[in-house]
PDB file of C-alpha atoms and ligand atoms in Angstrom:
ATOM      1  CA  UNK P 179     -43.785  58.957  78.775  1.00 92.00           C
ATOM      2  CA  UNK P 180     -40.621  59.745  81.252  1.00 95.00           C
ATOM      3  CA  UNK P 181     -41.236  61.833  84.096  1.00 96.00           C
ATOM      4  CA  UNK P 182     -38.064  62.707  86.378  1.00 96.00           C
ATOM      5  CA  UNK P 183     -39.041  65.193  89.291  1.00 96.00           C
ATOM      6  CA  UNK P 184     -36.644  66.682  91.150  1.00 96.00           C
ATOM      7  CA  UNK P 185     -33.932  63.871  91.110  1.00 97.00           C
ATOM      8  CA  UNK P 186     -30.827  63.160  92.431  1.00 97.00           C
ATOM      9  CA  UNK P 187     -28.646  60.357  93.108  1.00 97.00           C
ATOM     10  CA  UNK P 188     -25.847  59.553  95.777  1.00 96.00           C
ATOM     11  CA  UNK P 189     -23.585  57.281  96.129  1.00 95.00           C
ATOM     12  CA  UNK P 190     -21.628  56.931  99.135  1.00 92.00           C
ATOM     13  CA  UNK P 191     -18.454  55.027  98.946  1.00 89.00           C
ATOM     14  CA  UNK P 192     -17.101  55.567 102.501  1.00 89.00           C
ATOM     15  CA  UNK P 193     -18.441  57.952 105.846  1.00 87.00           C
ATOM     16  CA  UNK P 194     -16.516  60.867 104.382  1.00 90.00           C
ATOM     17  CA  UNK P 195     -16.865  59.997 100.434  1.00 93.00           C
ATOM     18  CA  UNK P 196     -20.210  60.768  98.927  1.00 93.00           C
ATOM     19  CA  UNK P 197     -20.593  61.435  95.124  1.00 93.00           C
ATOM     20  CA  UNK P 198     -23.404  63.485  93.745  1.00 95.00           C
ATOM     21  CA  UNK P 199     -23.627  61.660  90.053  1.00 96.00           C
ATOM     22  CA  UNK P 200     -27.098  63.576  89.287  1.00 97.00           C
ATOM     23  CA  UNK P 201     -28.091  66.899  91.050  1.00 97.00           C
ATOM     24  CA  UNK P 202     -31.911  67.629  91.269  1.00 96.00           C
ATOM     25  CA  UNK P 203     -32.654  66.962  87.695  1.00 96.00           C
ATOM     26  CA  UNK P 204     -36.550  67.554  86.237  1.00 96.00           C
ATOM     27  CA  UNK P 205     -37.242  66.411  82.760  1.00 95.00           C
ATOM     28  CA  UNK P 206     -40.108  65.600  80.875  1.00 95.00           C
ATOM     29  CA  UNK P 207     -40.184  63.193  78.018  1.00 96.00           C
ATOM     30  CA  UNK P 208     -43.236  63.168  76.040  1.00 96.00           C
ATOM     31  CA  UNK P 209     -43.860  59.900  74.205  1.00 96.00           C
ATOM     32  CA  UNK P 210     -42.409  59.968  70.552  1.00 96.00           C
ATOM     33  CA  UNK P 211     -39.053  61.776  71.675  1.00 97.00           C
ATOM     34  CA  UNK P 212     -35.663  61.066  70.238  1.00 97.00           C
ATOM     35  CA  UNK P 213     -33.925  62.681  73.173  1.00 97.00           C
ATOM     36  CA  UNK P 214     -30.139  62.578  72.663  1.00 97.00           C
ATOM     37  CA  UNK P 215     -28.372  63.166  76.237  1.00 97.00           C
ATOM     38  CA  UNK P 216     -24.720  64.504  75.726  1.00 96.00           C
ATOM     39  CA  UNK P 217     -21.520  64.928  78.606  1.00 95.00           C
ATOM     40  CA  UNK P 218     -18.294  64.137  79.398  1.00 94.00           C
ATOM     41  CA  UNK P 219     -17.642  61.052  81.303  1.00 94.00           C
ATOM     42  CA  UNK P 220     -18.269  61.482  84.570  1.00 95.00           C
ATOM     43  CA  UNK P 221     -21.104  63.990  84.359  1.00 96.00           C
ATOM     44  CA  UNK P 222     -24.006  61.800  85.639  1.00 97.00           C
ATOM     45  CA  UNK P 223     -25.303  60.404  81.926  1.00 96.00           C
ATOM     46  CA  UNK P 224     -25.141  56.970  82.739  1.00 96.00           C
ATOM     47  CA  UNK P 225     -27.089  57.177  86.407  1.00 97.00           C
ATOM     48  CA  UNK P 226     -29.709  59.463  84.425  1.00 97.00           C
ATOM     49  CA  UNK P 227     -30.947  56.836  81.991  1.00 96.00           C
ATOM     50  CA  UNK P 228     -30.386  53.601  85.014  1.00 95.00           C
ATOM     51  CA  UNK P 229     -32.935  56.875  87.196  1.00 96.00           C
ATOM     52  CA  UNK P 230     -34.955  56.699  83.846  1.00 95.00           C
ATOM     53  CA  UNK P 231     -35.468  52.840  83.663  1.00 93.00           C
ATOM     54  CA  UNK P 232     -35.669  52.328  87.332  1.00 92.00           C
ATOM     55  CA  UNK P 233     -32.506  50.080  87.185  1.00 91.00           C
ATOM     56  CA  UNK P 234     -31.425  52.743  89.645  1.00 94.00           C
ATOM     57  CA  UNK P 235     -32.856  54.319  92.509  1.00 95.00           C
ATOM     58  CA  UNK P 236     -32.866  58.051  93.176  1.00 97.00           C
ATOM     59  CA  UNK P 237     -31.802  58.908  96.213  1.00 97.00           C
ATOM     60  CA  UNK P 238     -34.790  62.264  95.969  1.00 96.00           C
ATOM     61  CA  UNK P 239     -36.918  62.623  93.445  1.00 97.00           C
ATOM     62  CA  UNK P 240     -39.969  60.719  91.832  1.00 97.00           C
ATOM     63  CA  UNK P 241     -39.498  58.894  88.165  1.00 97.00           C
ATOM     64  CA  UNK P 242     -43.261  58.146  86.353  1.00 96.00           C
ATOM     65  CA  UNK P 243     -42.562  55.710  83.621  1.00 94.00           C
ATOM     66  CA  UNK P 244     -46.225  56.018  81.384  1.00 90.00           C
ATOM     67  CA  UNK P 245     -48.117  57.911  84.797  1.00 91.00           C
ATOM     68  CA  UNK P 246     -47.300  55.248  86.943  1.00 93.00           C
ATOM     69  CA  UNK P 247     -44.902  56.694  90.133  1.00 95.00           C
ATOM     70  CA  UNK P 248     -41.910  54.092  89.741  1.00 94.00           C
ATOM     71  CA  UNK P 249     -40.747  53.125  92.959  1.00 95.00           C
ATOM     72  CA  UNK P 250     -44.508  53.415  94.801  1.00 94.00           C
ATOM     73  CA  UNK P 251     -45.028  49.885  92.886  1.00 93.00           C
ATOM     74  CA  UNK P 252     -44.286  46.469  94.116  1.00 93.00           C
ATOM     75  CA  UNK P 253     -41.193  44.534  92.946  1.00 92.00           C
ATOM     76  CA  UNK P 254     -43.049  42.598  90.499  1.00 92.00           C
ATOM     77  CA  UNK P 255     -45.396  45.333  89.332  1.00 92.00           C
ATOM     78  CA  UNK P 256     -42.201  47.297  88.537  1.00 92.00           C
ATOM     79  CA  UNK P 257     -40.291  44.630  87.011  1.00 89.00           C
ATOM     80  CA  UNK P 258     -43.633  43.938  84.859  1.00 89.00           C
ATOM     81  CA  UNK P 259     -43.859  47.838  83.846  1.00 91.00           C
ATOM     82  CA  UNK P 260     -39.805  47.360  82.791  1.00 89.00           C
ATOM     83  CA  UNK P 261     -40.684  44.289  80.763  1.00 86.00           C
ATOM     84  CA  UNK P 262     -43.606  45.822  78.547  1.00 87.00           C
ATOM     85  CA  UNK P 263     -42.705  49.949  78.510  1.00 92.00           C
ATOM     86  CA  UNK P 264     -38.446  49.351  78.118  1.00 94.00           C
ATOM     87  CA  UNK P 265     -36.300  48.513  76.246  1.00 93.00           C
ATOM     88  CA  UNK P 266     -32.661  48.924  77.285  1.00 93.00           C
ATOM     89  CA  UNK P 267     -29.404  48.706  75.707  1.00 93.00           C
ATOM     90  CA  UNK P 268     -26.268  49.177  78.189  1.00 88.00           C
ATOM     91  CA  UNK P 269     -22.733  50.893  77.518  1.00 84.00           C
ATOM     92  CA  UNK P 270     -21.036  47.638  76.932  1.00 79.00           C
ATOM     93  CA  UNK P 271     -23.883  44.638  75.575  1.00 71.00           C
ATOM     94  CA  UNK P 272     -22.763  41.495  75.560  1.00 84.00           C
ATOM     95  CA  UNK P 273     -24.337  39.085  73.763  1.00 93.00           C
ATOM     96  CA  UNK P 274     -23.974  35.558  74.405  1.00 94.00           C
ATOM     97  CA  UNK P 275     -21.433  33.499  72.415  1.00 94.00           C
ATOM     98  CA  UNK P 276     -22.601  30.348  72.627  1.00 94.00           C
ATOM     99  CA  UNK P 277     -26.107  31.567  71.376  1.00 94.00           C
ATOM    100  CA  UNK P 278     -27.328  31.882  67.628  1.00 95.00           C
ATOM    101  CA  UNK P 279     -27.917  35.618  66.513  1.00 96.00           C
ATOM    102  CA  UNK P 280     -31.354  34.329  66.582  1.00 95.00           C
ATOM    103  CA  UNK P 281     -30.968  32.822  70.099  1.00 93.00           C
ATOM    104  CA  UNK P 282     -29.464  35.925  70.979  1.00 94.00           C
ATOM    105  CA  UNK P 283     -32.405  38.617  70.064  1.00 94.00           C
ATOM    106  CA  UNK P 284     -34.973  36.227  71.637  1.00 92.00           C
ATOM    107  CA  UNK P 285     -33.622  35.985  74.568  1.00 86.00           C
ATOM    108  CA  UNK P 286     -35.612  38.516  76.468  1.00 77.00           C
ATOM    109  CA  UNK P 287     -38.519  36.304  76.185  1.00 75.00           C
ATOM    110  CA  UNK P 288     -36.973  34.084  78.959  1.00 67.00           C
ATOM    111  CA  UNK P 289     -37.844  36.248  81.452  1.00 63.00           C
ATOM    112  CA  UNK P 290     -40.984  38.447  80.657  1.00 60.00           C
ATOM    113  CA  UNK P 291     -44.575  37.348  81.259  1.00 54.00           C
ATOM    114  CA  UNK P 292     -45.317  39.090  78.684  1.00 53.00           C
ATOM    115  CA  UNK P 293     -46.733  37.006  75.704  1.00 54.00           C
ATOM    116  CA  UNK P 294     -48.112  39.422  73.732  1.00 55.00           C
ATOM    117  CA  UNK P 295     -45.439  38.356  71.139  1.00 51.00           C
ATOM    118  CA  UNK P 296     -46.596  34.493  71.201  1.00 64.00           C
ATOM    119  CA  UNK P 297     -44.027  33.577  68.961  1.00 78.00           C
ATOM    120  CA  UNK P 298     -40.764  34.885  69.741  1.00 78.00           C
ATOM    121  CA  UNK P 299     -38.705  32.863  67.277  1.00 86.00           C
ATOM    122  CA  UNK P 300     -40.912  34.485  64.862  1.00 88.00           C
ATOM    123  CA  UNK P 301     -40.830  38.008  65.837  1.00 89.00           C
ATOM    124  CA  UNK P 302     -37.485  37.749  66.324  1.00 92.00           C
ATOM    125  CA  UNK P 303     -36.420  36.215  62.803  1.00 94.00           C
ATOM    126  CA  UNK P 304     -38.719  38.959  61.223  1.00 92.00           C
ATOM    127  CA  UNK P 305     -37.192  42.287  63.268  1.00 92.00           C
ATOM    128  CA  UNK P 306     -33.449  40.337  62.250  1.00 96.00           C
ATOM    129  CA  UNK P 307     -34.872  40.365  58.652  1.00 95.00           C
ATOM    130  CA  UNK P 308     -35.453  44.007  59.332  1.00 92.00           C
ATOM    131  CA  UNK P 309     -32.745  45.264  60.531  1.00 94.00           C
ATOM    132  CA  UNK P 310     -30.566  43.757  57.614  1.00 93.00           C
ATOM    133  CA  UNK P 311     -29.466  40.332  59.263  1.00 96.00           C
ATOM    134  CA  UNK P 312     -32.122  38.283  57.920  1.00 95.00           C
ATOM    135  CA  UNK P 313     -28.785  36.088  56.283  1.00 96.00           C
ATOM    136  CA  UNK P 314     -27.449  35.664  59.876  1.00 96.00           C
ATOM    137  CA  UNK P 315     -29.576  33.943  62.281  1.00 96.00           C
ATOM    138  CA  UNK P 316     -27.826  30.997  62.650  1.00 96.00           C
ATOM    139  CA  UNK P 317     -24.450  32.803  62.900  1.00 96.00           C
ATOM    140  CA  UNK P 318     -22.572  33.324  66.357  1.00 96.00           C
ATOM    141  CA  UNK P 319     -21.482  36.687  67.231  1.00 95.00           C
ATOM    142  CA  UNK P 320     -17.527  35.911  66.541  1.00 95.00           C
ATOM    143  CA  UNK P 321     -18.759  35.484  63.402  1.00 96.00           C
ATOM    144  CA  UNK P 322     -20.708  39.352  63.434  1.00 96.00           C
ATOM    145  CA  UNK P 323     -19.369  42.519  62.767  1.00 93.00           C
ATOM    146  CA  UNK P 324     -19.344  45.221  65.583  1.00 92.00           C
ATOM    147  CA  UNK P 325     -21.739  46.634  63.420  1.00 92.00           C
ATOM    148  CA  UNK P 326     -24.064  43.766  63.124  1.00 95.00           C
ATOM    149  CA  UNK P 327     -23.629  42.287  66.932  1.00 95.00           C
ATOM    150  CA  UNK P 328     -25.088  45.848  67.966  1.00 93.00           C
ATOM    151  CA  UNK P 329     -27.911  45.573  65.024  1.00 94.00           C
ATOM    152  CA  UNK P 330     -28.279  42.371  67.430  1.00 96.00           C
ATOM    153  CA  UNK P 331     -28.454  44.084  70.790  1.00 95.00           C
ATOM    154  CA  UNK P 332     -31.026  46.377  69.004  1.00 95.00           C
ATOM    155  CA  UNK P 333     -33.267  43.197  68.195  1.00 95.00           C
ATOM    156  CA  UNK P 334     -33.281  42.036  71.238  1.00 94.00           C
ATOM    157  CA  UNK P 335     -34.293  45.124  72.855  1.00 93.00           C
ATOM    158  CA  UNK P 336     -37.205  45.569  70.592  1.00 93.00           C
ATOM    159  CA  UNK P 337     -38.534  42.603  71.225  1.00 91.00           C
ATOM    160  CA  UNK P 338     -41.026  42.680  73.958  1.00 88.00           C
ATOM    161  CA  UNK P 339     -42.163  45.939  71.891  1.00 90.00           C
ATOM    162  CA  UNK P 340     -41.309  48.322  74.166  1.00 93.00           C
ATOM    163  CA  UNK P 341     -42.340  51.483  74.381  1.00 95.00           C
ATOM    164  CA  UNK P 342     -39.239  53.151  74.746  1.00 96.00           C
ATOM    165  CA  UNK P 343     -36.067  52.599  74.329  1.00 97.00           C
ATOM    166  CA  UNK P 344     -32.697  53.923  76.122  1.00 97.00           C
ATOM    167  CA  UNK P 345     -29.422  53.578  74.868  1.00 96.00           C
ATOM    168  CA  UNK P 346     -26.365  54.101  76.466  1.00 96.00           C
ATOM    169  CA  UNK P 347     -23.159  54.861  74.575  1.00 95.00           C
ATOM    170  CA  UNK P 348     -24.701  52.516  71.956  1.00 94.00           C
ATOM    171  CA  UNK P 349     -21.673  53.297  69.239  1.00 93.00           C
ATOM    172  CA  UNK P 350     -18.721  54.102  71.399  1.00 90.00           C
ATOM    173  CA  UNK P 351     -17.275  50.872  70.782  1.00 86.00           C
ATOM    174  CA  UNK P 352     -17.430  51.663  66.955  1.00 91.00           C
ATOM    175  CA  UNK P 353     -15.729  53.047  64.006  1.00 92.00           C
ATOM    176  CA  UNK P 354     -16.956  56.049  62.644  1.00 93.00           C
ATOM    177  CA  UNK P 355     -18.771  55.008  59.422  1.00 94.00           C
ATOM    178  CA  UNK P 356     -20.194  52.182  61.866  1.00 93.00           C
ATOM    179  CA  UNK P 357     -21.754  54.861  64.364  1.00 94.00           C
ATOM    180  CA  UNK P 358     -23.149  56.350  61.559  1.00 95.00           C
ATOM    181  CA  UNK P 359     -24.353  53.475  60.311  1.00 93.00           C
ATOM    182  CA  UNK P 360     -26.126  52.811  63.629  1.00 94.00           C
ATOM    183  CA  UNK P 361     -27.300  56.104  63.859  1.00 96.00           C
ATOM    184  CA  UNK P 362     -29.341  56.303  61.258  1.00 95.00           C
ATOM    185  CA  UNK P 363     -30.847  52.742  62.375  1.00 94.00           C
ATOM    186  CA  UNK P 364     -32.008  54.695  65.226  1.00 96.00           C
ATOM    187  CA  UNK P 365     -32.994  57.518  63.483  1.00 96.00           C
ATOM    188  CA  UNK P 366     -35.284  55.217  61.212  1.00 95.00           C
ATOM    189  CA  UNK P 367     -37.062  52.951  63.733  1.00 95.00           C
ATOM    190  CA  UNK P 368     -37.782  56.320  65.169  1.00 96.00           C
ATOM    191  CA  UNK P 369     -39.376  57.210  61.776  1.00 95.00           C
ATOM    192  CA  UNK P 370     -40.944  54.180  61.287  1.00 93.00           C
ATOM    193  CA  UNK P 371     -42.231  53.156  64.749  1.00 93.00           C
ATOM    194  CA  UNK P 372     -42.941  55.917  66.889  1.00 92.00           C
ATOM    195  CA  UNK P 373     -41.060  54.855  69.495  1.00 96.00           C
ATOM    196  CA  UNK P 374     -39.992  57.292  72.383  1.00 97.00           C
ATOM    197  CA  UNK P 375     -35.308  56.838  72.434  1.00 98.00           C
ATOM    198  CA  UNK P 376     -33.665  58.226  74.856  1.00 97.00           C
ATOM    199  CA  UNK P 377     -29.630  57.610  74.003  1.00 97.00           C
ATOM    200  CA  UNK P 378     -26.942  59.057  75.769  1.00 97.00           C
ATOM    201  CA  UNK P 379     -23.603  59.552  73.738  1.00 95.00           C
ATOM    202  CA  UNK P 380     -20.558  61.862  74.681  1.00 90.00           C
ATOM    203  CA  UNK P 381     -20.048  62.983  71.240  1.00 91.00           C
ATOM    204  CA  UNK P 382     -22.131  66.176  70.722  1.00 91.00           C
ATOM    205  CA  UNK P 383     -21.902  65.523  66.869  1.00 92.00           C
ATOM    206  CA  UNK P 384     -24.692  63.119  67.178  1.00 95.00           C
ATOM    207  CA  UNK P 385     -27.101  65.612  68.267  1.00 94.00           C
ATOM    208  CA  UNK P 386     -28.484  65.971  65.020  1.00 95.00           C
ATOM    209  CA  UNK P 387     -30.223  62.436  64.751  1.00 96.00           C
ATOM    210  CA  UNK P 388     -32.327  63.638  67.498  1.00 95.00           C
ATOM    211  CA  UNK P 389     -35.398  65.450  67.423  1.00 95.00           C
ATOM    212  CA  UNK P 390     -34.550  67.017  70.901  1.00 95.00           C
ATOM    213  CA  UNK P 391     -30.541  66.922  72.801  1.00 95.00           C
ATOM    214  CA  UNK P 392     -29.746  67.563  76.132  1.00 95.00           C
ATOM    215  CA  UNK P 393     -26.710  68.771  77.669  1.00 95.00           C
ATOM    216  CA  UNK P 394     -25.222  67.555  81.533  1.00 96.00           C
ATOM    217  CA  UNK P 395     -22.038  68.285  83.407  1.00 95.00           C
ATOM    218  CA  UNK P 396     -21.625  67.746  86.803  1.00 95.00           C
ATOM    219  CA  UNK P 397     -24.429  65.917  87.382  1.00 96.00           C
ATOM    220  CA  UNK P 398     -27.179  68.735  85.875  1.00 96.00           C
ATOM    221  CA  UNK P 399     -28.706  69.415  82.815  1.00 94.00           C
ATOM    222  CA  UNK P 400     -27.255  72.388  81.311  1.00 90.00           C
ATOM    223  CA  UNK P 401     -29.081  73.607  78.370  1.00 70.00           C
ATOM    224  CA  UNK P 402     -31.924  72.269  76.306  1.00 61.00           C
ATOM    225  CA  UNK P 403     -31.978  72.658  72.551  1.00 53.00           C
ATOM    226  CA  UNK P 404     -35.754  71.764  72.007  1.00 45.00           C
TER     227      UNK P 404
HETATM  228  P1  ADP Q 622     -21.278  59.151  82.757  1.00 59.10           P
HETATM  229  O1  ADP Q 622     -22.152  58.053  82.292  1.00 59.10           O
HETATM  230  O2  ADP Q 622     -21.668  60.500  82.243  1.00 59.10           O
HETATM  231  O3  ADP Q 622     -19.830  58.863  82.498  1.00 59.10           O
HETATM  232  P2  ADP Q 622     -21.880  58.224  85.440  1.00 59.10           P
HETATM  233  O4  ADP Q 622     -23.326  58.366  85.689  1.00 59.10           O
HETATM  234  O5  ADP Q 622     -21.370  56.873  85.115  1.00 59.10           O
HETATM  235  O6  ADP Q 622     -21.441  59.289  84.347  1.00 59.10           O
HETATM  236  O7  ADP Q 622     -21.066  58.733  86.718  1.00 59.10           O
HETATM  237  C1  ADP Q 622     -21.349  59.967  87.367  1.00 59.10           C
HETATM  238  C2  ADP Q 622     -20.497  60.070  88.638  1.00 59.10           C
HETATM  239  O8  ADP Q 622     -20.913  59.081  89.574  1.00 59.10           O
HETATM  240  C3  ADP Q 622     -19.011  59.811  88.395  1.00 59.10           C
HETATM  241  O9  ADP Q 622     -18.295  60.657  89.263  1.00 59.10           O
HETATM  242  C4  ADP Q 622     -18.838  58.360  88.781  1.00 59.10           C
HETATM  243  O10 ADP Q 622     -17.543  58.120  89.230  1.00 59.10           O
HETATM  244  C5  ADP Q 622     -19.861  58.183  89.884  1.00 59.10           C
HETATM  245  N1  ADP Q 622     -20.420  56.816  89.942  1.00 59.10           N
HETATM  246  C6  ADP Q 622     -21.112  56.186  88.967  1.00 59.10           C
HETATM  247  N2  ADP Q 622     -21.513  54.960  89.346  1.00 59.10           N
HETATM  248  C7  ADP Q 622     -21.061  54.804  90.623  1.00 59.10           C
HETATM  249  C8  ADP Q 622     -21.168  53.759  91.582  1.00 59.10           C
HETATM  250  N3  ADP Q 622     -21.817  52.629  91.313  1.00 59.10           N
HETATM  251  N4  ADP Q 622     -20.576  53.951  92.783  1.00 59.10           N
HETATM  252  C9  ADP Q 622     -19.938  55.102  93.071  1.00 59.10           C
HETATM  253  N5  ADP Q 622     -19.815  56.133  92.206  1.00 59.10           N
HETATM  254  C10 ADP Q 622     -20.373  55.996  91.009  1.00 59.10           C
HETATM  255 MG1   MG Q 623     -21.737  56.370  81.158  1.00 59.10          MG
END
């Protein structure tokens, strides 16, 4: 599903100052994955998954998102392949607070071509139901738990059906029984939907919701516990 070949990203703050964030990194997803990516802040997690969703470009390397070579497509074609195949949900998600919880999770639909969900009101009422805020839509997110606003965030990054979805730090923000409650929403839209995740987390005790974890420091992948 993921394909990262060889890939490594740079960033160069001055003439002198370059950072390595990810060092020649090859990994293979296979669709169906619930790859958990562990490390310390700092050690290249973050610039991994943006590599993985083409929100970033590699400075070497190639990234094949479903066999298609990422950054050999055209703008549009890319930001069409983001739409359909991803769904992403960043370190720190903001949801609007002037919009519904409703308004909220359909919001994607605003800027994907994509209408293979005609109804995005409806599919986004019925994944709310699922995910246990069917008795919120018309609530605004001051009115949410943390809990609940990031059952929110996951709604709205299911919507356009992707076929996977990356998470980054998706619980750091939370209490503990919260991240576990979140967790094992993961863990069961896994289950239930087949759907490739890719989450990155620096606690290593959340390993075990995965069915495969991955270790970095310093910008490389360590170890693999398949
Ligand atoms: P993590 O998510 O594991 O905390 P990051 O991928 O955010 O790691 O960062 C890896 C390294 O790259 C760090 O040294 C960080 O300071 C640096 N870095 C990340 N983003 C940028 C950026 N936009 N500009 C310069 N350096 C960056
Ligand atoms: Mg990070």
């Amino acid at each position: 599903m993921i394909s990262l070949q060889h890939v490594s990203k740079e960033y160069v703050l001055s003439q002198e100052q370059k950072v390595s964030a990810v060092i020649d990194v090859n990994l293979e997803i296979p669709a169906g994955e619930f790859v958990i990516i562990t490390g310390r802040s700092g050690s290249g997690k973050t610039t991994l998954l943006n590599i993985a969703s083409g929100l970033a470009k590699p400075t070497q390397g190639k990234v094949f998102i479903a066999g298609q070579d990422l950054w050999e497509l055209s703008d549009r074609q890319q930001s069409m392949l983001r739409n359909q195949k991803i769904g992403f949900i960043f370190q720190f998600p903001s949801l609007l607070p002037t919009l519904s919880t409703l308004e909220n999770a359909a919001l994607p639909t605003i800027f994907s071509s994509n209408h293979q969900s005609d109804n995005p009101t409806e599919r986004a009422t019925e994944l709310l139901a699922q995910l246990g805020l069917g008795d919120k839509l018309v609530a605004y997110p001051r009115q949410l738990s943390a809990g609940q606003q990031q059952r929110v965030v996951i709604a709205r990054a299911l919507l356009n059906q992707p076929q996977v979805l990356l998470a980054d730090e998706p619980t750091s923000d939370l209490d503990e029984q919260t991240e576990i409650e979140i967790m094992e929403l993961f863990h069961q839209i896994h289950q239930e939907s087949g759907i490739t995740i890719v989450l990155v987390t620096h606690s290593s005790e959340l390993v075990r919701y995965g069915t495969r974890s991955i270790k970095m420091a310093g910008g490389h992948i360590l170890n693999e516990n398949l």
